[in-house]
Short mmCIF file of C-alpha atoms in Angstrom, two decimals:
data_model
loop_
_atom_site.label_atom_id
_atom_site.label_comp_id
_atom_site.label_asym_id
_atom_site.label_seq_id
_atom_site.Cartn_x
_atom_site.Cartn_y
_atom_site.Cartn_z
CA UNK X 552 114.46 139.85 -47.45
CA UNK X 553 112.32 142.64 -48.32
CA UNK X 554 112.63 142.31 -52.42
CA UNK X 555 110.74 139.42 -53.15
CA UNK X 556 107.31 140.58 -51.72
CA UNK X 557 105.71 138.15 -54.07
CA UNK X 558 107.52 135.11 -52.93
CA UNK X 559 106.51 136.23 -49.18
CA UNK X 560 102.69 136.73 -50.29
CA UNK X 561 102.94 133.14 -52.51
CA UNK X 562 104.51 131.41 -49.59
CA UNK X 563 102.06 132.37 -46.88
CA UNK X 564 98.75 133.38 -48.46
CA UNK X 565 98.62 130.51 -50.90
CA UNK X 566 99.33 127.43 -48.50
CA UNK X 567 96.02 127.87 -46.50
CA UNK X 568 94.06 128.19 -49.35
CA UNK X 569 95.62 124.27 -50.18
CA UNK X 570 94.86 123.23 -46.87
CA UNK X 571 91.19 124.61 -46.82
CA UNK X 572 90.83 122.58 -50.26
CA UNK X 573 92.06 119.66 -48.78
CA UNK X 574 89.65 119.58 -45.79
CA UNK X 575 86.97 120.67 -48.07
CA UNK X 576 87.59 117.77 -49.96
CA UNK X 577 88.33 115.34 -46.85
CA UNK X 578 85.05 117.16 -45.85
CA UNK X 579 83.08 115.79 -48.88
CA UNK X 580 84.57 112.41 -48.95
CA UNK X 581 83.16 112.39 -44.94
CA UNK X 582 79.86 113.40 -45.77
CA UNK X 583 79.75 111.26 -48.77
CA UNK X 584 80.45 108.06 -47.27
CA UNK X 585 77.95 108.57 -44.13
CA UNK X 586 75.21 109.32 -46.10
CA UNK X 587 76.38 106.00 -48.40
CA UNK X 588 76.54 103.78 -45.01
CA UNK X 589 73.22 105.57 -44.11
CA UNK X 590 71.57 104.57 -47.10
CA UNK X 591 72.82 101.11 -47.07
CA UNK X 592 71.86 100.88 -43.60
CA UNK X 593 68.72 101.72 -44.31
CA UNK X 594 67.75 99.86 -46.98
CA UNK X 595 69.34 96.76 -45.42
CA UNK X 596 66.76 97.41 -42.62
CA UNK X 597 63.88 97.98 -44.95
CA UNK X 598 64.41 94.80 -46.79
CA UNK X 599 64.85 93.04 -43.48
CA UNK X 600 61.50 94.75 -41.61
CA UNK X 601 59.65 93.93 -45.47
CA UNK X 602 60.88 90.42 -45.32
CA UNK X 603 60.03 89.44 -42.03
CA UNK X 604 56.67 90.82 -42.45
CA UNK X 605 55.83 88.77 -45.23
CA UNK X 606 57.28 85.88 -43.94
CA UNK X 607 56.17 85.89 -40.14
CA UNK X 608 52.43 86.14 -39.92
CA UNK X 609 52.14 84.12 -37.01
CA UNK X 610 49.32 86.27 -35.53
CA UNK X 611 47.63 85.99 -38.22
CA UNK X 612 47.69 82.33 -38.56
CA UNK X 613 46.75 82.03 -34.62
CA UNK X 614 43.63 84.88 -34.85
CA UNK X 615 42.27 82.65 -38.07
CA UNK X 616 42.72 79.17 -36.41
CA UNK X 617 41.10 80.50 -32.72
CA UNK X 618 38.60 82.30 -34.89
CA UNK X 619 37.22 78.78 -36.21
CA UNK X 620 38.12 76.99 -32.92
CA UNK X 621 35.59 79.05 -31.29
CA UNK X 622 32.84 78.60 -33.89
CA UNK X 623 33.05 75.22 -32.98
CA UNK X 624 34.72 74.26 -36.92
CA UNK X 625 37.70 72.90 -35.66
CA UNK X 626 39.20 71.44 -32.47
CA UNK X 627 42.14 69.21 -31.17
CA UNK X 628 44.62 68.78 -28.70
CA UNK X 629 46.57 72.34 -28.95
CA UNK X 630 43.62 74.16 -29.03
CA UNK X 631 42.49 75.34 -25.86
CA UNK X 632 45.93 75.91 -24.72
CA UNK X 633 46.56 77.85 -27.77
CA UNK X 634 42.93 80.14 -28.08
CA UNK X 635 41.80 80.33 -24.04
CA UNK X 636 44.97 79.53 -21.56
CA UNK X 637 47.44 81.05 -23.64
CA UNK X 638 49.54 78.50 -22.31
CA UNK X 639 50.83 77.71 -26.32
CA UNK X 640 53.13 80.41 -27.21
CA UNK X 641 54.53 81.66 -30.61
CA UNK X 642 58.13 82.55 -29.81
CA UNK X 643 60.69 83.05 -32.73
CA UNK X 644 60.19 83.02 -36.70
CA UNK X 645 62.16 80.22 -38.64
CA UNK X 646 59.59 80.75 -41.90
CA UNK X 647 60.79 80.82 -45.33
CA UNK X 648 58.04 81.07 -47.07
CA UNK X 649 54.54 83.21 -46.16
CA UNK X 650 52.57 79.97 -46.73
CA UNK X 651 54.22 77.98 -43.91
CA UNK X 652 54.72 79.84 -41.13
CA UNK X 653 57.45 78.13 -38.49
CA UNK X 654 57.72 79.39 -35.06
CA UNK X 655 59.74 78.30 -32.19
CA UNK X 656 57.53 78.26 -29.21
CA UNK X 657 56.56 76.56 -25.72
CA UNK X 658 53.88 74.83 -24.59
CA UNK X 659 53.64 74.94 -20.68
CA UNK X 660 57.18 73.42 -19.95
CA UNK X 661 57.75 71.98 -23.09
CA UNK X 662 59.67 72.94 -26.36
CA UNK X 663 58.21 72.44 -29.32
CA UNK X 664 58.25 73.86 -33.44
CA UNK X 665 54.74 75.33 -34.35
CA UNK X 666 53.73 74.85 -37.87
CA UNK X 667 50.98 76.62 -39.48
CA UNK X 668 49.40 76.68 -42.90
CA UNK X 669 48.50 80.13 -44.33
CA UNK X 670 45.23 80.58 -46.63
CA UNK X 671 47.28 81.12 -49.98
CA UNK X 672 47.94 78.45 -52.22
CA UNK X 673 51.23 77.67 -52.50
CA UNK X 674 52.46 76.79 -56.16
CA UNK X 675 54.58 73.49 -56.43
CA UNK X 676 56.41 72.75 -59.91
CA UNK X 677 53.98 69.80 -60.92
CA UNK X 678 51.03 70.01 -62.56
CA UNK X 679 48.97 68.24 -59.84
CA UNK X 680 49.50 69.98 -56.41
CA UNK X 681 50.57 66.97 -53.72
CA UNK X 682 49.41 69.03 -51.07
CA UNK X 683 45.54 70.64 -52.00
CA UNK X 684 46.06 73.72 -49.48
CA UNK X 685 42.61 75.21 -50.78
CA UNK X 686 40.66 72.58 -49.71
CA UNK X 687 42.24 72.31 -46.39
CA UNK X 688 42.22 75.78 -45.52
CA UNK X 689 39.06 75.98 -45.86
CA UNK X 690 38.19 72.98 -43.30
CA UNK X 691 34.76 71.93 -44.95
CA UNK X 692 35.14 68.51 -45.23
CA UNK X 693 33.40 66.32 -44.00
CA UNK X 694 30.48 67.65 -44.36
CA UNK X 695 28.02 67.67 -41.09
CA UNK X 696 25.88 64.45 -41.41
CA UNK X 697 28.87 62.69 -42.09
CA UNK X 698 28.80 59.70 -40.13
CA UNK X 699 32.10 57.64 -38.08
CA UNK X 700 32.02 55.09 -40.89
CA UNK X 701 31.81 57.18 -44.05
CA UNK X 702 34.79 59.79 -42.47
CA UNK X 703 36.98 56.28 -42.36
CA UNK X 704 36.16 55.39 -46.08
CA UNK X 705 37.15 58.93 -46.92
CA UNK X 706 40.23 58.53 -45.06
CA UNK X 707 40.98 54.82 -46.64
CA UNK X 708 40.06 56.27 -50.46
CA UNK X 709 42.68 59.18 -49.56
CA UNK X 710 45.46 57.22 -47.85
CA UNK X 711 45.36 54.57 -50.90
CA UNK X 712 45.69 57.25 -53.58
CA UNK X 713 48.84 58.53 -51.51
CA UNK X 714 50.80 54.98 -50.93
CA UNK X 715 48.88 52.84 -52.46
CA UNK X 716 46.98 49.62 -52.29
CA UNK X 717 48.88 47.88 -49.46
CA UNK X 718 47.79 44.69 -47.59
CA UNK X 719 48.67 46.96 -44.32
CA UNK X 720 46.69 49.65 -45.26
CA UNK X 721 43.82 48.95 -42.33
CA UNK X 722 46.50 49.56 -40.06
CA UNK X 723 47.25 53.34 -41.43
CA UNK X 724 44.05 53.82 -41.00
CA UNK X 725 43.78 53.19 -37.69
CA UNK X 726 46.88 55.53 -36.76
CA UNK X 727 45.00 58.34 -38.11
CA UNK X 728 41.99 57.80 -36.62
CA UNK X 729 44.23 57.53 -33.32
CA UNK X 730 45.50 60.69 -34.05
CA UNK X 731 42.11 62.61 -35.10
CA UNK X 732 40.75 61.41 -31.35
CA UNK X 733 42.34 64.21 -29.81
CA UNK X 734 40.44 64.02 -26.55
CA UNK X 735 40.83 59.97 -26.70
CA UNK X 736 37.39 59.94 -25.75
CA UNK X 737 37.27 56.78 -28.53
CA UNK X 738 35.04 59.03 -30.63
CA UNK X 739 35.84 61.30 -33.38
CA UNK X 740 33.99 64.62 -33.56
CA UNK X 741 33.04 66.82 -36.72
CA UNK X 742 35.52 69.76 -35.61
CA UNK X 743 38.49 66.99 -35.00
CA UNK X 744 37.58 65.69 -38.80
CA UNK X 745 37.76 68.55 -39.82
CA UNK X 746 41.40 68.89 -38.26
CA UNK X 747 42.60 65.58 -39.20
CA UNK X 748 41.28 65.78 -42.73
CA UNK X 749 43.17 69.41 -43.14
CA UNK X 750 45.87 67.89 -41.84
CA UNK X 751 46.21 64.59 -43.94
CA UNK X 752 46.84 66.64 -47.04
CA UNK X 753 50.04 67.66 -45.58
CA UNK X 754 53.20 65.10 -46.29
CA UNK X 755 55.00 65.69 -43.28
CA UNK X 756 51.88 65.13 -40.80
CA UNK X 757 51.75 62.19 -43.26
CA UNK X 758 55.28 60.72 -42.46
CA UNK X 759 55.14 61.73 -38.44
CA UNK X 760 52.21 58.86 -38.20
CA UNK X 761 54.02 56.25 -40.84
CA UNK X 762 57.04 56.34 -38.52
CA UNK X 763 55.56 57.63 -35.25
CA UNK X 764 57.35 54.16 -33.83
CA UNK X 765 60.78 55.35 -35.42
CA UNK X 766 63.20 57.34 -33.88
CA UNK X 767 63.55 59.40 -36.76
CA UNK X 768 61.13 61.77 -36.67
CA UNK X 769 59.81 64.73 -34.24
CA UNK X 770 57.02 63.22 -32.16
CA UNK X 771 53.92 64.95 -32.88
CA UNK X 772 52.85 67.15 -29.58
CA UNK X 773 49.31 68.45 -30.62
CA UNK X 774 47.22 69.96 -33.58
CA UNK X 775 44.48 72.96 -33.85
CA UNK X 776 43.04 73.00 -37.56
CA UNK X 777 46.37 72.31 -39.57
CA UNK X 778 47.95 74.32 -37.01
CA UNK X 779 50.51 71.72 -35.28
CA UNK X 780 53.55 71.44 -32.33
CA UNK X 781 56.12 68.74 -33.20
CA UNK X 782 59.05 67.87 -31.05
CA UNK X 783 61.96 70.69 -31.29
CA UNK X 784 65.35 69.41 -32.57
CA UNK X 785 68.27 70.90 -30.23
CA UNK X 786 70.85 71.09 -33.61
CA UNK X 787 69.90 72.05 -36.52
CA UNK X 788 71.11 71.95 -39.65
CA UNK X 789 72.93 68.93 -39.75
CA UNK X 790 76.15 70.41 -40.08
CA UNK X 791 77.40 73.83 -40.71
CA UNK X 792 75.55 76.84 -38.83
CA UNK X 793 73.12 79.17 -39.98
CA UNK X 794 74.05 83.01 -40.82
CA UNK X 795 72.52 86.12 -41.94
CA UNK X 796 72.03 86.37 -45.65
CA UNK X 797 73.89 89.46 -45.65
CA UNK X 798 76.87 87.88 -44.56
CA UNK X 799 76.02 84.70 -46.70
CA UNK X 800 76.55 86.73 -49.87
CA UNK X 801 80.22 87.91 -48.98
CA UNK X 802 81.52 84.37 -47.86
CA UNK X 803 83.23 82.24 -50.77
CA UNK X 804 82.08 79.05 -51.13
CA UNK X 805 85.64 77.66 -49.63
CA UNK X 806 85.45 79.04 -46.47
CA UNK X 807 82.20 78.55 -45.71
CA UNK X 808 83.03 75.34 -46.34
CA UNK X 809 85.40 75.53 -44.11
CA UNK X 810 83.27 77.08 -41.97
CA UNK X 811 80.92 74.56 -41.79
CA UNK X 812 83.79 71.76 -41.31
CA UNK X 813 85.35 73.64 -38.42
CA UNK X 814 81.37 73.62 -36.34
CA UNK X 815 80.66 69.84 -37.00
CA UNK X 816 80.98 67.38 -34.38
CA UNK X 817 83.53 64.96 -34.11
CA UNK X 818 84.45 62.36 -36.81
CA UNK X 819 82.69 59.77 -34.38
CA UNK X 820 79.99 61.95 -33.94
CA UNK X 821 79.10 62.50 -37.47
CA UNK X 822 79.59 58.41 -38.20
CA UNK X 823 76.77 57.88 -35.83
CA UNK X 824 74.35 61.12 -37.55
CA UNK X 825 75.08 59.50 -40.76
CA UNK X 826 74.27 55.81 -39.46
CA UNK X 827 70.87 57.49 -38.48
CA UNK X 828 70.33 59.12 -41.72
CA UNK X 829 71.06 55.84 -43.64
CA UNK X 830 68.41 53.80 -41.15
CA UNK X 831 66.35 56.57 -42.20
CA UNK X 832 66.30 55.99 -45.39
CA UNK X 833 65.65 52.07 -45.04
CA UNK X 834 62.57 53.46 -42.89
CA UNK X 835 61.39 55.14 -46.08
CA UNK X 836 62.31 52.70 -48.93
CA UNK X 837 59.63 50.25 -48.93
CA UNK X 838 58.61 50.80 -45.40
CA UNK X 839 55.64 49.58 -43.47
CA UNK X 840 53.62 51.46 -45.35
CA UNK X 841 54.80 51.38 -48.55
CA UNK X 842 57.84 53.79 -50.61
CA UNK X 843 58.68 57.88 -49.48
CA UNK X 844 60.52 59.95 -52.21
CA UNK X 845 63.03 62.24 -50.37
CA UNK X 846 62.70 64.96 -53.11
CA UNK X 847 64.65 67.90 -50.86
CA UNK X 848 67.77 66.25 -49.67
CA UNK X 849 69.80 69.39 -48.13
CA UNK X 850 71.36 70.04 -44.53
CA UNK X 851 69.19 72.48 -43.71
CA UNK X 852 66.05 69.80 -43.71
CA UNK X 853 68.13 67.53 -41.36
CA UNK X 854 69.02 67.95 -36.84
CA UNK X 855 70.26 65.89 -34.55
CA UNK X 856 69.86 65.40 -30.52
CA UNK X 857 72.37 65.86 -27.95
CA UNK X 858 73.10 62.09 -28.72
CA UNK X 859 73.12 62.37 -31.92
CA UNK X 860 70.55 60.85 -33.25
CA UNK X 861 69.37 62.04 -36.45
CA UNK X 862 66.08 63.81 -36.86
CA UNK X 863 63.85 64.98 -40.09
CA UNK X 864 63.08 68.94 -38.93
CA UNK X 865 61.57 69.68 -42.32
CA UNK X 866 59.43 66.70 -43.98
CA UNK X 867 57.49 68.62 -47.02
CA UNK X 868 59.45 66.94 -49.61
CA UNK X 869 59.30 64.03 -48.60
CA UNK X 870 56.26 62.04 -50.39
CA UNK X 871 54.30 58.84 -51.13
CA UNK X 872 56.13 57.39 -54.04
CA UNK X 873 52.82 56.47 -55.57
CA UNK X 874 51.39 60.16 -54.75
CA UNK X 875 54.22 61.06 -56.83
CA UNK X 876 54.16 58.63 -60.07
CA UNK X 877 50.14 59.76 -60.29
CA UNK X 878 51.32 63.23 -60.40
CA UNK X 879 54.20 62.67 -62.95
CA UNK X 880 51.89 60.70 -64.79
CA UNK X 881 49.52 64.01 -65.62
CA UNK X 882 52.70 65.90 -66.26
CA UNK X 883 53.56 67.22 -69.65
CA UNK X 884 56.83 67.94 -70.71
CA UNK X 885 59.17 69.38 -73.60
CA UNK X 886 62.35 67.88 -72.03
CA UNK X 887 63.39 66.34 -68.74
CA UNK X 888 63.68 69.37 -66.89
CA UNK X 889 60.36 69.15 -67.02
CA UNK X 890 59.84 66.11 -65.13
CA UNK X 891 61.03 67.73 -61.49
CA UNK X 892 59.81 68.05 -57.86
CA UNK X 893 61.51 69.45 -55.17
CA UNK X 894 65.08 69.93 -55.97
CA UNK X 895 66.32 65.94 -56.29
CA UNK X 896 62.87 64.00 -57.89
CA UNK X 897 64.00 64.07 -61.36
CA UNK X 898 62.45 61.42 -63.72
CA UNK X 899 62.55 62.14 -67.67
CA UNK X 900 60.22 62.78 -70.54
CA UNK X 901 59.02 60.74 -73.18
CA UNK X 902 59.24 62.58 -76.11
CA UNK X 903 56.90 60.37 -77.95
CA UNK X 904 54.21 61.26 -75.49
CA UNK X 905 55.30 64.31 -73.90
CA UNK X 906 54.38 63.46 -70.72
CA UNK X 907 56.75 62.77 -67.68
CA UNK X 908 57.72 59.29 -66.83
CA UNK X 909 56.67 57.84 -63.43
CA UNK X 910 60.65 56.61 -62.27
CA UNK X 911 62.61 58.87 -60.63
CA UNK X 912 66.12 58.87 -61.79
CA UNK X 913 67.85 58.89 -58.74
CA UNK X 914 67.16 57.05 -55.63
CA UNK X 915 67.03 58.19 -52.25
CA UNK X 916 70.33 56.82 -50.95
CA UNK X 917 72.36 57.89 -53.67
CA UNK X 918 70.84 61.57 -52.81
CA UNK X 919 71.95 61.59 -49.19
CA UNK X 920 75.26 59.91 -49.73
CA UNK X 921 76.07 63.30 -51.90
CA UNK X 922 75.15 64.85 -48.83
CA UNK X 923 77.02 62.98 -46.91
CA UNK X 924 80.06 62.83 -48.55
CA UNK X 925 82.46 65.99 -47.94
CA UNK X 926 80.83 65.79 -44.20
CA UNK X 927 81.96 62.27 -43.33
CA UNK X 928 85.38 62.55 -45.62
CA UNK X 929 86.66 65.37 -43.33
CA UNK X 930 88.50 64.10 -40.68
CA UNK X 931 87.84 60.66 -41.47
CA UNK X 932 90.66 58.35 -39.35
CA UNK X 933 93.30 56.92 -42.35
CA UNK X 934 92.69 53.69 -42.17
CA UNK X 935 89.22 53.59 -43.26
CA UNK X 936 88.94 56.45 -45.86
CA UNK X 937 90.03 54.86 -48.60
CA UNK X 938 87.30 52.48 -48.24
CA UNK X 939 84.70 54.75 -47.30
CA UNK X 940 85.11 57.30 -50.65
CA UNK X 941 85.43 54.60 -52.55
CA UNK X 942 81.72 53.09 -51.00
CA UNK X 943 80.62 56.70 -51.08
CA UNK X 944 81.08 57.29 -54.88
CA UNK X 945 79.51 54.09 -55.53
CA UNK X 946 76.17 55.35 -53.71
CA UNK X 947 76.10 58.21 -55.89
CA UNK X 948 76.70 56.60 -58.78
CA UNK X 949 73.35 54.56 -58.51
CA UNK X 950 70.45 55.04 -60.71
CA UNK X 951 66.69 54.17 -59.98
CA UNK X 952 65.57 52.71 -63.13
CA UNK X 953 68.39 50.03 -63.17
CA UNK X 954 67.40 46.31 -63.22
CA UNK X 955 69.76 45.92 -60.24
CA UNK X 956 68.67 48.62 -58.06
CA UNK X 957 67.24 47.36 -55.00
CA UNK X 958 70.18 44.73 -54.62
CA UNK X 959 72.96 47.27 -55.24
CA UNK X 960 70.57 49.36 -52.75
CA UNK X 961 70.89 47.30 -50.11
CA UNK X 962 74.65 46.24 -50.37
CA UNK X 963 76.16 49.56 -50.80
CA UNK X 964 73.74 50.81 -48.00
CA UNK X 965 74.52 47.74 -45.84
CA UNK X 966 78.32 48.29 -46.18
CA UNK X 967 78.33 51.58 -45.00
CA UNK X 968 76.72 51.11 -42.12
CA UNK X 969 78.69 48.63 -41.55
CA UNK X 970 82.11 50.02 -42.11
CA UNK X 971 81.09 53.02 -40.29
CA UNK X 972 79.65 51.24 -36.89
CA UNK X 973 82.53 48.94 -36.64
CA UNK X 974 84.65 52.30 -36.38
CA UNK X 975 82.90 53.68 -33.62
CA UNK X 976 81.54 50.72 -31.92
CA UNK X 977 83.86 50.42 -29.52
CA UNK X 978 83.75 54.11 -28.67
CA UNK X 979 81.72 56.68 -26.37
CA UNK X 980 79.98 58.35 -29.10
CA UNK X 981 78.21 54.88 -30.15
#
């Protein structure tokens, strides 16, 4: 045993020098992969911390709207609660962009979303801005001297260039100036023009008086500047549920389709939601007070109430069809991509002119049926689904400039609802 002392040296001197290798190594691949999840970690954060920053200004928005309350340049209803009682509180950020800052919040025992315009000037894809921030922000018009009957030509000259010249058009009118009385002391001062006018510019303050009687919009709870509360939706979106973009970006498409499916309500449920969201869309195609574009037509812009009744939670993009053509109008264009707002307002260019044309492509209810479609298909009970794809595919199919528009409008729109309430009108969930 004693004539190999090579062997005996290899055999017992060598094998811990491979096993302090090996946890050298195991060592390194340790080290290596903390200081990767560290790193990760940290930049995650630092994207996060840089994001919200940018997009939640909220004290910011409040210090430059209490600044001007108390120099007496604006005023309404929100105000004092907001700038002396504290009684108006900011609570969580839902903004997406740093221009429109979107807070949940309170207001003594109520809930309520808090909307707030920023300074910058946000930049739209049309030539002519629908929503004139800079002149708003600023809150200089009317000017002092301007007397009760002068601020309701101003407001009649800027409500016909949005809808129109309507017979009805007095009556719009009158709504606003409703609104701009915040104290409902039946007079309207300089600082509450100055509100009202900041906040006529906007297309979803716009909408919440044109359907204030509807159930289909957030009621309006109070204004300071173009600070204002509006009614908080319990559900939002309208179907699927909201996660963290760093999870977004790992899902596939299928299951968070699936996903989104598997949170929903009931099939009943959803027939009545999408009842709502058709009604809605009869409320906005030649309403009262004339034709609304829906030019963002996405979940996200869509809630619903414990009963289910559908509810517009973000209004921006939807606009005054006339607001709209004007703007188009001004638009040049090399090709019909050109010619968009929003995501879904698509009209096309005329090459001989190279401007936009004024007629959108696509009408509203063709837009929200795509919506609609893989939500109300899911589940849908047997003996109705054949029916209801077929109706849905003929929704989508429809096109705006077509001779037979508002007829085919109507009848595909009018058979849907109908199919749909005569399946749940004998339930619960109607």
């Amino acid at each position: 045993m004693w004539t190999n002392p090579a062997g005996w040296v290899k055999g017992h001197l060598l094998c811990p020098l491979s096993q302090d290798a090996r946890f050298s190594y195991l060592h390194m691949k340790y080290l290596f992969f903390s200081w990767l999840a560290v790193f990760v970690g940290s930049w995650v954060v630092y994207v996060e911390y840089s994001s919200y920053t940018e997009l939640c200004r909220g004290h910011e928005c409040k210090n430059s709207i209490c600044d001007k309350f108390r120099k007496g340049v604006i005023d309404g209803s929100a105000c004092s609660s907001l700038c002396e009682k504290d009684t108006l509180y900011l609570g969580k950020c839902l903004s997406a962009k740093p221009s429109n800052q979107v807070y949940s919040g309170s207001w003594g025992d109520m809930e309520g979303i808090i909307k707030c315009q920023m300074e910058e000037d946000p930049h739209y894809d049309l030539g002519i801005e629908l929503e004139p921030r800079k002149e708003s922000a600023s809150f200089n018009r009317p000017t002092k001297g301007t007397s009760m009957e002068k601020f309701k030509e101003m407001v009649f000259s800027h409500l016909k260039a949005q809808v129109g010249d309507q017979a009805n058009l007095a009556d719009l009118v009158t709504l606003v100036l409703g609104v701009a009385d915040s104290n409902k002391d039946g007079q309207i001062s300089l600082s509450e023009a100055h509100s009202s006018w900041a906040l006529l510019q906007l297309n979803e303050f716009l909408l919440s008086v044109v359907l204030q009687d509807r159930e289909h919009t957030p009621r309006l709870l109070g204004f300071c500047g173009d600070l204002y509360v509006m009614e908080k939706v319990p559900y939002v979106p309208l179907y699927g549920i909201s996660l963290p973009w760093m999870v977004e970006l790992w899902i596939p498409a299928s299951l968070r389709r699936s996903i989104d499916q598997w949170a929903a309500p009931s099939w009943p449920r959803k027939a009545k939601i999408a009842i709502g969201l058709l009604e809605l869309v009869e409320d906005v195609f030649h309403g009262t007070f004339g034709n609304f574009l829906m030019c963002d037509v996405n979940a996200a812009g869509f809630g619903y109430t414990e009963r289910h009744d559908i509810k517009v939670v973000d209004a921006k993009r939807i606009i005054p069809e006339a607001a709209f053509q004007e703007a188009m109008r001004e638009r040049r264009c090399e090709e019909d991509s050109d010619c968009v707002y929003g995501r879904d307002c698509l009209t096309s260019c005329d090459l001989t002119k190279h401007r936009c044309t004024t007629e959108v492509t696509q009408p509203n209810l063709a837009k929200v049926c795509s919506t609609l479609k893989d939500y109300l298909l899911h589940g849908a009970p047997s003996d109705i689904k054949d029916e209801l794809e077929k109706q849905l595919y003929a929704c989508i199919a429809l096109k705006g400039a077509s001779e037979q528009m508002e007829m085919e409008h109507s009848l595909i729109l009018n058979n849907l609802k109908t199919l749909l309430w005569k399946k749940i009108s004998h339930t619960k969930d109607s």
